[in-house]
Amino acid sequence: MYQGDAIRDTYKSLAEWSEKLGPEELNAKRAEAEALFRRIGITFAVYGEGGDPERLIPFDLIPRVFTSFEWSRLERGVKQRAEALNCFLRDVYHRAEIVRAGRIPAELVFQNAAFEPSVVGFRPAEGVFSHIVGIDLVRTSADEFFVLEDNCRTPSGVSYMLENREIMMRMFPDLFRKMRVAPVEDYPDQLRRTLASVAPEKCITDPTVVVLTPGGMNSAYYEHSFLADQMGVELVEGQDLFVEGDLVFMRTTRGPQRVDVIYRRIDDPFLDPLHFRPDSMLGIPGLMNVYLTGGVSICSAPGAGVADDKAVYTYVPDMIRFYLGEEPILKNVPTWRCGTPDDLKHVLANLGDLVVKEVHGSGGYGMLVGPASTKAEIETYAERIKANPSEFIAQPTLSLSTCPTFVEQGLAPRHVDLRPYCLVGKKVNLCPGGLTRVALREGSLVVNSSQGGGVKDTWVIAD
Amino acid sequence: MHLKIQHTSTYRFEMPVRYVVQSHRLWASQFEGQSVLGWNVMVEDAVFGQYFTDSAGDRVRTMTLNGPLTELRVHVEGEVMTSDQNGVLAGHIERVPPLAYLRTTDPTKPDKALKELALATSGSDLDRAHALSNAVAEAIVYRPGTTDAHTTAAEALAQGEGVCQDHAHALISAARTIGMPARYVSGYLQASSDGVPHEAGHAWAELHVSTLGWVGFDPANKCCPDERYVRLGSGLDAIHAAPIRGITHGLSSGDLEVEVAVEAAQQ
Amino acid sequence: MLSRTAENLYWVTRYMERAETMARLLEVGYRIALMPSAGEGNRNEWASILAASGVESYFQQSYSEANETTLENFLVFDTNNPSSVATCIAKARDNARVVRTAVTSEVWDALNSAFQEFKGLRPGDLPGLCDWTKKQTAALRGAIEGTQLQQDGYDFLNLGYYLERADNTARLLDVKYYVLLPTTQRVGGSVDNYQWITLLRSLSALRSFHWAYGGDYSPTKIAHFLILNKTNPRSLLHCVEEASYHLNRLARAYGQSTGAQAQANTKLARLAEAHVEDIISDGLHEFLRDFIRDNAGLGQTVADSYLFGSK
């Protein structure tokens, strides 16, 4: 399954190394890694399952490896996609040429719940709507990658990429001495630079960047505080900020301090109770007016979600052709839109072989994995689809690549996916690494941490 | 018609508040049926942001005020020249595609009764729009005090009575059900010559008719807006189209009093 | 520093100081209950402990009689009591949890282990509970002094301590002020001795009092010790001096003077000039009432000066 000598060599030396350590030592190392994670406090919250909501994501010691040759192709593909998605956002909030050209149905864009009417005609700094694009990829063969979904709002998980690497380096310094693994540790710096590069025109000084979190109860709070800390910027909640006239300020002990760029980790509907949901306690009243008059930048831009909707996803290859005049480097998984009658018929007839997802769902919740479901489960799901077809899409189950993973019996193949993080500001930048998620159950295709998935470090090795 | 508007909103706070922030959509629209002769929004000691024209063509600005405050008075004075355009909103500059007004919101979510009311209409877009407006006017009797700011379209229809906000919500909900973009409009209406006072502010609906563009319908008065109407701004529902959207921090129960006077200017 | 962060730090120490006060109060009640004269006279000592806690109204909602069992439960375990040890520790930890990056891991550990260990505590060993609580607060104090960078955050932590402590000392004194009045005739009588010992003990000041003054108790000496003796870390003057010191430090660090700084300095100057005889002859109760009010006023000015609370 893995071709290229570098990869073979890498895994070979990893295999030799793990053999030399032996299962007991590896188990001990795994326990040690887990203890490190706990001490640092990296946990994620799982809802609706009872028990301790603050759980640790299982961490697998065996890294996922790419050669720099493989990576450079992937990098071009991811950047191409991130660029096309931003072109799309700029376009649909301006002249909507792609709709006029009949390349994407108008209703899919304008009736989309994530389409934000108030930003029509507004151009964010540098024309960027989605500043951090997380692209979920799976590999099906040596040089074939499929995109599972795009995340244009606030993709999470990058703290794992950084912490996984940190822990690997602390535990296996020898491996890093032997192999030339591309570093990921300047990601926070890159992120800060990207955010600073999209400061609004009104900002004439060194821009003040903040991370806006919903607060300590949020499942990704650890990541919010981690990123703020690593970037050396304040982690704020809505109540820390206020609007005066045309500007946003932060309450500090030295007095009000102007804020230029907000990396928000809260969703559009909660950003500003004077604009969106009036009952939101998380946002900053008046923020959108300041944004629309160029007093502050919001990353990702309000309305960016219209590009990563699962129904819009199917049109991304068309976007690449339409805006960039290029062929997509990364493929889409063939997708049936249950909203169209022909596709619906096909989906209902083949549920047993398909993966069905809710258009607005996330985190692996509410999906049907046909081959792994009982007849009863499939029938129940079919009723849900029929009740509201346009809310569902379906995809074939791919023969996903696997990666050696440390399980009870030793090393065994497990399915993996990959989320690299592309930063888009004045420049476009892709960190050489990402979050590799692994389905720990044998044969399972679901890698979501909320569904029993784990994580691995991701290595890009110099050829 | 030359109309003069005086509109005062007075907020009283039991406990003094430290800070008030509001978004004002308080400037009369500019289109063929209405031009602004003079307009002024005043709040003592307030800091105002710059005016900007939002994507729906409304003039909006932020107002912030630092306390402690026990009272806040927003005073609007304006003069407009209006003419009867049979409700058609011609010459209004805006950027939002009409399709974006098909989405539903909490107060405009249709129930079975609203869907039935909508589906009972037929004919051209314009015919259906009129039919819908008439159906809503008949189904909901104008009776102040029977509903409140949070009443939904479905609730108002079920109880068969309400005020202009309920009429507009019901009409919007029904129109969207049959795929006709619809939105909420807030504004003023000149007091009737018989001296019967109207509600403090007025509201109606605009429906997007393929041949004409946006057309206003006022089920509460069984007509289309004419020269007695002054248009301020629009939104998906009453919350989005509110002339003043605000939050006051500090623990207090605000008491709001609104006075509106719309009169024909002395000739 | 974010105002919210400063505010959280300030409340971490206020709550922990309050937990300690509750423990001290209970300890006093417990000791007096062991005295031979307990229950004699017309005052129930537990009732006056309750009065000093400042949360009597909450007590009356769920309890009828003030005694060792009910007070132990109310002041230590009852989470409906906004000032119980349980509530204070939980709130102190909550305040620290949201500003984890602003405190050292040692400070967080001190708070977190107090919170975790508290879950395992059970009623029935009042002296043990009091000791345990004082140990936790001491551990936190130690962690702050030993590990926290002495920047603005450190000043806000200390402001919390000293504003809370000043309030607690003043309240305690106010509940007992009558025993210090010159009209008390039975000077040297055993009841008064107990009362004084009680008062001093509740402020952990019994032995230090002897070191500082020697000889017999007298109302003037005791009042002086608790109000005007700077060397006593729980005296009002000491607390005001510390508050003023930290506000001056902040003003210097930020390069801007504040209303809170001015207010604290004025208060300090006035208190430093005061004479205990005048305080007593002008009315100790009135003095304490004014002090408590001004102290709360200073707390409010600190909040205003550093933009605490939502806008």
Coordinates of N, CA and C in Angstrom, one line a residue, chain A residues 238-414:
Chain A
G238 N -16.6 37.2 25.1 CA -17.3 38.4 24.6 C -17.4 39.5 25.6
Q239 N -17.5 39.2 26.9 CA -17.6 40.2 27.9 C -16.4 41.1 28.1
D240 N -15.2 40.6 27.5 CA -14.0 41.4 27.7 C -13.9 42.5 26.6
L241 N -14.8 42.4 25.6 CA -14.7 43.3 24.5 C -16.0 44.2 24.5
F242 N -15.8 45.4 24.1 CA -17.0 46.3 23.9 C -16.8 47.2 22.8
V243 N -17.9 47.7 22.3 CA -17.9 48.6 21.2 C -18.1 50.1 21.7
E244 N -17.3 51.0 21.1 CA -17.5 52.4 21.3 C -17.4 53.1 20.0
G245 N -18.5 53.7 19.6 CA -18.5 54.3 18.3 C -18.3 53.3 17.2
D246 N -17.2 53.5 16.5 CA -16.8 52.6 15.3 C -15.8 51.6 15.6
L247 N -15.4 51.5 16.9 CA -14.2 50.6 17.2 C -14.6 49.6 18.3
V248 N -13.7 48.5 18.3 CA -13.9 47.5 19.4 C -12.7 47.7 20.4
F249 N -13.0 47.6 21.6 CA -12.0 47.7 22.7 C -12.1 46.5 23.6
M250 N -10.9 46.3 24.2 CA -10.8 45.2 25.2 C -10.6 45.8 26.6
R251 N -11.3 45.3 27.6 CA -11.2 45.9 28.9 C -9.9 45.3 29.5
T252 N -8.9 46.2 29.7 CA -7.7 45.8 30.4 C -7.5 46.6 31.6
T253 N -6.6 46.2 32.5 CA -6.3 46.9 33.7 C -5.6 48.2 33.4
R254 N -5.0 48.4 32.2 CA -4.4 49.6 31.9 C -5.4 50.6 31.2
G255 N -6.7 50.1 31.1 CA -7.7 50.9 30.4 C -8.1 50.2 29.1
P256 N -9.1 50.8 28.4 CA -9.6 50.2 27.2 C -8.4 50.1 26.1
Q257 N -8.3 48.9 25.5 CA -7.3 48.8 24.5 C -8.0 48.4 23.2
R258 N -7.6 49.1 22.1 CA -8.3 48.8 20.8 C -7.9 47.4 20.3
V259 N -8.9 46.7 19.7 CA -8.7 45.4 19.1 C -8.8 45.5 17.6
D260 N -7.9 44.9 16.9 CA -7.9 45.0 15.4 C -8.3 43.8 14.7
V261 N -7.9 42.6 15.2 CA -8.2 41.4 14.6 C -8.8 40.4 15.6
I262 N -9.9 39.8 15.3 CA -10.5 38.8 16.2 C -10.5 37.5 15.6
Y263 N -9.7 36.6 16.1 CA -9.7 35.2 15.7 C -10.8 34.5 16.5
R264 N -12.0 34.4 15.9 CA -13.1 34.0 16.7 C -13.3 32.5 16.7
R265 N -13.6 31.9 17.8 CA -13.9 30.5 17.9 C -15.3 30.3 18.3
I266 N -16.2 31.3 17.9 CA -17.6 31.1 18.2 C -18.3 31.3 16.8
D267 N -19.5 30.6 16.7 CA -20.2 30.6 15.4 C -20.9 31.9 15.1
D268 N -21.1 32.2 13.8 CA -21.8 33.4 13.4 C -23.0 33.8 14.3
P269 N -23.9 32.9 14.5 CA -25.2 33.3 15.2 C -24.9 33.9 16.5
F270 N -23.7 33.7 17.1 CA -23.5 34.1 18.5 C -22.6 35.4 18.5
L271 N -22.1 35.8 17.4 CA -21.1 36.9 17.4 C -21.6 38.2 17.9
D272 N -22.9 38.6 17.6 CA -23.3 39.9 17.9 C -24.8 39.9 18.1
P273 N -25.3 40.0 19.4 CA -26.7 39.9 19.6 C -27.5 41.1 19.0
L274 N -26.9 42.1 18.5 CA -27.6 43.2 17.9 C -27.8 42.9 16.4
H275 N -27.1 41.8 16.0 CA -27.2 41.5 14.5 C -27.8 40.1 14.3
F276 N -27.3 39.2 15.1 CA -27.8 37.8 14.9 C -28.7 37.5 16.1
R277 N -28.5 36.3 16.7 CA -29.4 35.9 17.8 C -29.4 36.9 18.9
P278 N -30.6 37.5 19.2 CA -30.6 38.5 20.3 C -30.3 37.9 21.7
D279 N -30.4 36.6 21.8 CA -30.2 36.0 23.1 C -28.8 35.6 23.4
S280 N -27.9 35.9 22.4 CA -26.5 35.4 22.6 C -25.8 36.1 23.7
M281 N -25.3 35.4 24.6 CA -24.5 36.0 25.7 C -23.0 36.0 25.4
L282 N -22.6 35.3 24.3 CA -21.2 35.0 24.0 C -20.6 36.1 23.2
G283 N -21.4 36.9 22.5 CA -20.8 37.8 21.5 C -20.6 39.2 22.1
I284 N -20.4 40.1 21.1 CA -20.1 41.5 21.5 C -21.2 42.4 20.8
P285 N -22.1 43.0 21.6 CA -23.1 43.8 20.9 C -22.5 44.9 20.1
G286 N -22.9 45.0 18.9 CA -22.4 46.1 18.0 C -21.3 45.7 17.1
L287 N -20.7 44.5 17.3 CA -19.5 44.1 16.6 C -19.7 44.1 15.1
M288 N -20.8 43.7 14.6 CA -21.0 43.6 13.1 C -21.0 45.0 12.5
N289 N -21.5 46.0 13.2 CA -21.5 47.3 12.6 C -20.0 47.8 12.5
V290 N -19.3 47.5 13.5 CA -17.8 47.9 13.5 C -17.1 47.2 12.3
Y291 N -17.5 45.9 12.2 CA -16.9 45.1 11.1 C -17.2 45.6 9.8
L292 N -18.5 45.9 9.6 CA -18.9 46.4 8.3 C -18.5 47.8 7.9
T293 N -18.0 48.6 8.9 CA -17.4 49.9 8.6 C -15.9 49.8 8.7
G294 N -15.4 48.6 8.7 CA -13.9 48.5 8.6 C -13.1 48.8 9.8
G295 N -13.7 48.6 11.0 CA -13.0 48.9 12.2 C -12.3 47.7 12.9
V296 N -12.7 46.5 12.4 CA -12.1 45.3 13.0 C -12.2 44.2 12.0
S297 N -11.2 43.3 12.0 CA -11.3 42.1 11.1 C -11.8 40.9 12.0
I298 N -12.6 40.1 11.4 CA -13.1 38.9 12.1 C -12.7 37.7 11.2
C299 N -12.0 36.8 11.9 CA -11.4 35.6 11.2 C -12.0 34.3 11.8
S300 N -12.6 33.4 11.1 CA -13.0 33.6 9.7 C -14.1 34.7 9.6
A301 N -14.2 35.2 8.4 CA -15.2 36.3 8.1 C -16.6 35.7 8.3
P302 N -17.5 36.5 8.9 CA -18.9 36.1 9.0 C -19.4 35.7 7.6
G303 N -20.1 34.6 7.5 CA -20.6 34.1 6.2 C -19.7 33.1 5.5
A304 N -18.5 32.9 6.0 CA -17.6 32.0 5.4 C -18.1 30.5 5.3
G305 N -19.1 30.2 6.2 CA -19.6 28.9 6.3 C -20.3 28.4 5.0
V306 N -20.7 29.4 4.2 CA -21.4 28.9 3.0 C -20.5 28.1 2.0
A307 N -19.2 28.2 2.2 CA -18.3 27.5 1.3 C -18.1 26.0 1.8
D308 N -18.3 25.7 3.1 CA -18.0 24.4 3.6 C -19.2 23.5 3.9
D309 N -20.3 24.0 3.4 CA -21.5 23.2 3.5 C -21.3 21.9 2.7
K310 N -21.9 20.8 3.2 CA -21.6 19.5 2.6 C -22.3 19.4 1.2
A311 N -23.3 20.2 1.0 CA -23.9 20.2 -0.4 C -23.1 21.1 -1.3
V312 N -22.5 22.1 -0.8 CA -21.7 23.0 -1.7 C -20.4 22.3 -2.0
Y313 N -20.0 21.4 -1.1 CA -18.7 20.6 -1.3 C -18.7 20.0 -2.7
T314 N -19.8 19.5 -3.1 CA -19.8 18.8 -4.4 C -19.4 19.7 -5.5
Y315 N -19.5 21.0 -5.3 CA -19.2 21.9 -6.4 C -17.8 22.4 -6.4
V316 N -17.0 22.0 -5.4 CA -15.7 22.6 -5.2 C -14.8 22.4 -6.5
P317 N -14.8 21.1 -7.0 CA -14.0 20.9 -8.3 C -14.4 21.9 -9.4
D318 N -15.7 22.2 -9.5 CA -16.2 23.2 -10.5 C -15.6 24.6 -10.1
M319 N -15.6 24.9 -8.8 CA -15.1 26.2 -8.4 C -13.6 26.3 -8.9
I320 N -12.8 25.3 -8.7 CA -11.4 25.3 -9.0 C -11.3 25.6 -10.5
R321 N -12.1 24.9 -11.3 CA -12.1 25.2 -12.8 C -12.5 26.6 -13.1
F322 N -13.6 27.0 -12.5 CA -14.2 28.3 -12.8 C -13.3 29.5 -12.4
Y323 N -12.8 29.4 -11.2 CA -12.0 30.6 -10.8 C -10.5 30.5 -11.2
L324 N -10.0 29.3 -11.1 CA -8.5 29.2 -11.3 C -8.2 28.7 -12.7
G325 N -9.2 28.2 -13.4 CA -8.9 27.6 -14.7 C -7.9 26.5 -14.7
E326 N -8.0 25.7 -13.6 CA -7.1 24.6 -13.4 C -7.9 23.3 -13.1
E327 N -7.3 22.2 -13.3 CA -8.0 20.9 -12.9 C -7.7 20.7 -11.5
P328 N -8.6 20.2 -10.7 CA -8.4 20.0 -9.3 C -7.3 18.9 -9.1
I329 N -6.4 19.2 -8.2 CA -5.3 18.3 -7.9 C -5.8 17.2 -6.9
L330 N -6.7 17.6 -6.0 CA -7.3 16.6 -5.1 C -8.7 16.4 -5.5
K331 N -9.1 15.1 -5.5 CA -10.4 14.8 -6.0 C -11.5 14.9 -4.9
N332 N -12.7 15.1 -5.3 CA -13.8 14.9 -4.4 C -14.3 13.5 -4.3
V333 N -14.8 13.1 -3.2 CA -15.4 11.7 -3.1 C -16.7 11.9 -3.9
P334 N -17.0 10.9 -4.8 CA -18.3 11.0 -5.5 C -19.4 11.2 -4.5
T335 N -20.3 12.1 -4.8 CA -21.3 12.4 -3.8 C -22.7 12.5 -4.4
W336 N -23.7 11.8 -3.8 CA -25.0 11.9 -4.3 C -25.8 12.9 -3.4
R337 N -26.5 13.9 -4.0 CA -27.2 14.8 -3.2 C -28.7 14.3 -3.1
C338 N -29.1 14.0 -1.9 CA -30.4 13.4 -1.8 C -31.5 14.4 -2.2
G339 N -31.2 15.6 -2.3 CA -32.2 16.6 -2.7 C -32.6 16.5 -4.1
T340 N -31.8 15.9 -4.9 CA -32.2 15.7 -6.3 C -32.8 14.3 -6.5
P341 N -33.9 14.2 -7.1 CA -34.7 12.9 -7.2 C -33.9 11.7 -7.7
D342 N -33.1 11.9 -8.7 CA -32.4 10.7 -9.2 C -31.4 10.2 -8.2
D343 N -30.7 11.1 -7.6 CA -29.7 10.8 -6.6 C -30.4 10.1 -5.4
L344 N -31.5 10.6 -5.0 CA -32.2 10.1 -3.9 C -32.6 8.6 -4.2
K345 N -33.0 8.4 -5.4 CA -33.5 7.0 -5.7 C -32.2 6.1 -5.6
H346 N -31.1 6.5 -6.2 CA -29.9 5.7 -6.1 C -29.5 5.4 -4.7
V347 N -29.5 6.5 -3.8 CA -29.1 6.4 -2.4 C -30.0 5.4 -1.7
L348 N -31.3 5.5 -1.8 CA -32.2 4.7 -1.1 C -32.0 3.2 -1.5
A349 N -31.7 3.0 -2.8 CA -31.6 1.6 -3.3 C -30.2 1.0 -2.8
N350 N -29.3 1.8 -2.5 CA -27.9 1.3 -2.2 C -27.4 1.7 -0.8
L351 N -28.3 1.9 0.2 CA -27.9 2.4 1.5 C -26.9 1.5 2.2
G352 N -27.0 0.2 1.9 CA -26.1 -0.8 2.5 C -24.6 -0.6 2.2
D353 N -24.4 0.1 1.0 CA -23.0 0.2 0.6 C -22.5 1.7 0.8
L354 N -23.3 2.6 1.3 CA -23.0 4.0 1.3 C -22.7 4.5 2.7
V355 N -22.1 5.7 2.7 CA -22.0 6.5 3.9 C -22.9 7.7 3.7
V356 N -23.8 7.9 4.6 CA -24.8 9.0 4.5 C -24.5 10.0 5.6
K357 N -24.5 11.3 5.2 CA -24.2 12.3 6.2 C -25.3 13.4 6.2
E358 N -25.5 14.0 7.3 CA -26.4 15.2 7.3 C -25.6 16.4 6.7
V359 N -26.3 17.2 5.9 CA -25.6 18.3 5.2 C -25.0 19.3 6.2
H360 N -25.7 19.5 7.3 CA -25.2 20.5 8.3 C -24.6 19.8 9.5
G361 N -24.4 18.5 9.5 CA -23.9 17.8 10.6 C -22.4 18.0 10.7
S362 N -21.8 17.6 11.9 CA -20.4 17.6 12.1 C -20.0 16.6 13.1
G363 N -18.7 16.3 13.2 CA -18.2 15.5 14.2 C -18.6 14.0 14.1
G364 N -19.0 13.6 13.0 CA -19.4 12.2 12.8 C -20.7 11.8 13.5
Y365 N -21.4 12.8 14.0 CA -22.7 12.5 14.6 C -23.7 12.4 13.5
G366 N -24.7 11.6 13.7 CA -25.9 11.5 12.8 C -25.6 10.9 11.4
M367 N -24.5 10.2 11.3 CA -24.2 9.6 10.0 C -24.5 8.1 10.0
L368 N -24.7 7.6 8.8 CA -24.9 6.2 8.6 C -23.8 5.6 7.8
V369 N -23.1 4.6 8.4 CA -22.1 3.8 7.6 C -22.8 2.5 7.2
G370 N -23.2 2.5 6.0 CA -24.0 1.4 5.5 C -23.5 0.0 5.8
P371 N -22.2 -0.3 5.4 CA -21.7 -1.6 5.5 C -21.6 -2.1 7.0
A372 N -21.6 -1.1 7.9 CA -21.4 -1.4 9.3 C -22.7 -1.4 10.1
S373 N -23.8 -1.2 9.3 CA -25.1 -1.0 10.0 C -26.0 -2.2 9.9
T374 N -26.9 -2.4 10.8 CA -27.9 -3.5 10.7 C -29.0 -3.1 9.8
K375 N -29.8 -4.1 9.4 CA -30.9 -3.8 8.5 C -31.9 -2.8 9.1
A376 N -32.1 -3.0 10.4 CA -33.1 -2.1 11.1 C -32.6 -0.7 11.1
E377 N -31.2 -0.5 11.4 CA -30.7 0.8 11.4 C -30.8 1.5 10.1
I378 N -30.6 0.7 9.0 CA -30.7 1.3 7.7 C -32.1 1.7 7.4
E379 N -33.0 0.9 7.8 CA -34.4 1.2 7.5 C -34.9 2.5 8.3
T380 N -34.4 2.6 9.5 CA -34.8 3.8 10.3 C -34.2 5.0 9.6
Y381 N -32.9 4.9 9.2 CA -32.2 6.0 8.6 C -32.9 6.4 7.2
A382 N -33.4 5.4 6.5 CA -34.0 5.7 5.2 C -35.3 6.6 5.4
E383 N -36.0 6.3 6.5 CA -37.1 7.1 6.8 C -36.7 8.6 7.1
R384 N -35.6 8.7 7.8 CA -35.1 10.1 8.1 C -34.8 10.8 6.8
I385 N -34.2 10.1 5.8 CA -33.8 10.7 4.6 C -35.1 11.1 3.8
K386 N -36.0 10.2 3.8 CA -37.2 10.5 3.0 C -38.0 11.7 3.5
A387 N -37.9 11.9 4.9 CA -38.7 13.0 5.5 C -38.1 14.3 5.1
N388 N -36.8 14.3 4.8 CA -36.1 15.6 4.5 C -34.9 15.4 3.6
P389 N -35.1 15.0 2.3 CA -34.0 14.5 1.5 C -32.9 15.5 1.3
S390 N -33.3 16.8 1.2 CA -32.2 17.8 0.9 C -31.2 18.0 2.1
E391 N -31.5 17.4 3.2 CA -30.6 17.5 4.3 C -29.5 16.4 4.3
F392 N -29.5 15.6 3.3 CA -28.6 14.5 3.3 C -27.8 14.4 2.0
I393 N -26.5 13.9 2.2 CA -25.7 13.5 1.0 C -25.2 12.1 1.3
A394 N -24.8 11.4 0.2 CA -24.3 10.1 0.4 C -23.0 9.9 -0.4
Q395 N -22.1 9.1 0.1 CA -20.9 8.8 -0.6 C -20.6 7.3 -0.5
P396 N -19.8 6.8 -1.5 CA -19.4 5.4 -1.4 C -18.4 5.2 -0.3
T397 N -18.3 4.0 0.2 CA -17.3 3.8 1.2 C -16.0 3.5 0.4
L398 N -15.0 4.3 0.7 CA -13.7 4.1 0.0 C -12.8 3.1 0.6
S399 N -12.0 2.5 -0.2 CA -11.0 1.6 0.4 C -9.9 2.4 0.9
L400 N -10.0 2.9 2.1 CA -9.1 3.8 2.7 C -7.8 3.2 2.9
S401 N -6.8 4.0 2.9 CA -5.4 3.5 3.2 C -5.4 3.3 4.7
T402 N -4.5 2.4 5.1 CA -4.3 2.2 6.6 C -2.9 2.6 6.9
C403 N -2.7 2.6 8.2 CA -1.4 3.0 8.7 C -1.1 2.2 9.9
P404 N 0.1 1.7 10.1 CA 0.4 0.8 11.2 C 0.1 1.6 12.5
T405 N -0.6 0.9 13.4 CA -1.1 1.5 14.6 C -0.8 0.5 15.7
F406 N -0.5 1.1 16.9 CA -0.2 0.2 18.0 C -1.4 -0.1 18.7
V407 N -1.8 -1.4 18.7 CA -3.0 -1.9 19.4 C -2.6 -3.0 20.4
E408 N -3.6 -3.5 21.1 CA -3.2 -4.5 22.1 C -2.3 -5.6 21.6
Q409 N -2.6 -6.1 20.4 CA -1.8 -7.2 19.9 C -0.5 -6.8 19.3
G410 N -0.1 -5.6 19.3 CA 1.1 -5.1 18.6 C 0.7 -4.1 17.5
L411 N 1.5 -4.2 16.5 CA 1.2 -3.2 15.4 C 0.2 -3.9 14.4
A412 N -0.8 -3.1 14.1 CA -1.8 -3.6 13.1 C -2.3 -2.4 12.3
P413 N -2.8 -2.7 11.0 CA -3.3 -1.6 10.2 C -4.6 -1.1 10.7
R414 N -4.7 0.3 10.7 CA -6.0 0.9 11.0 C -6.2 2.1 10.0

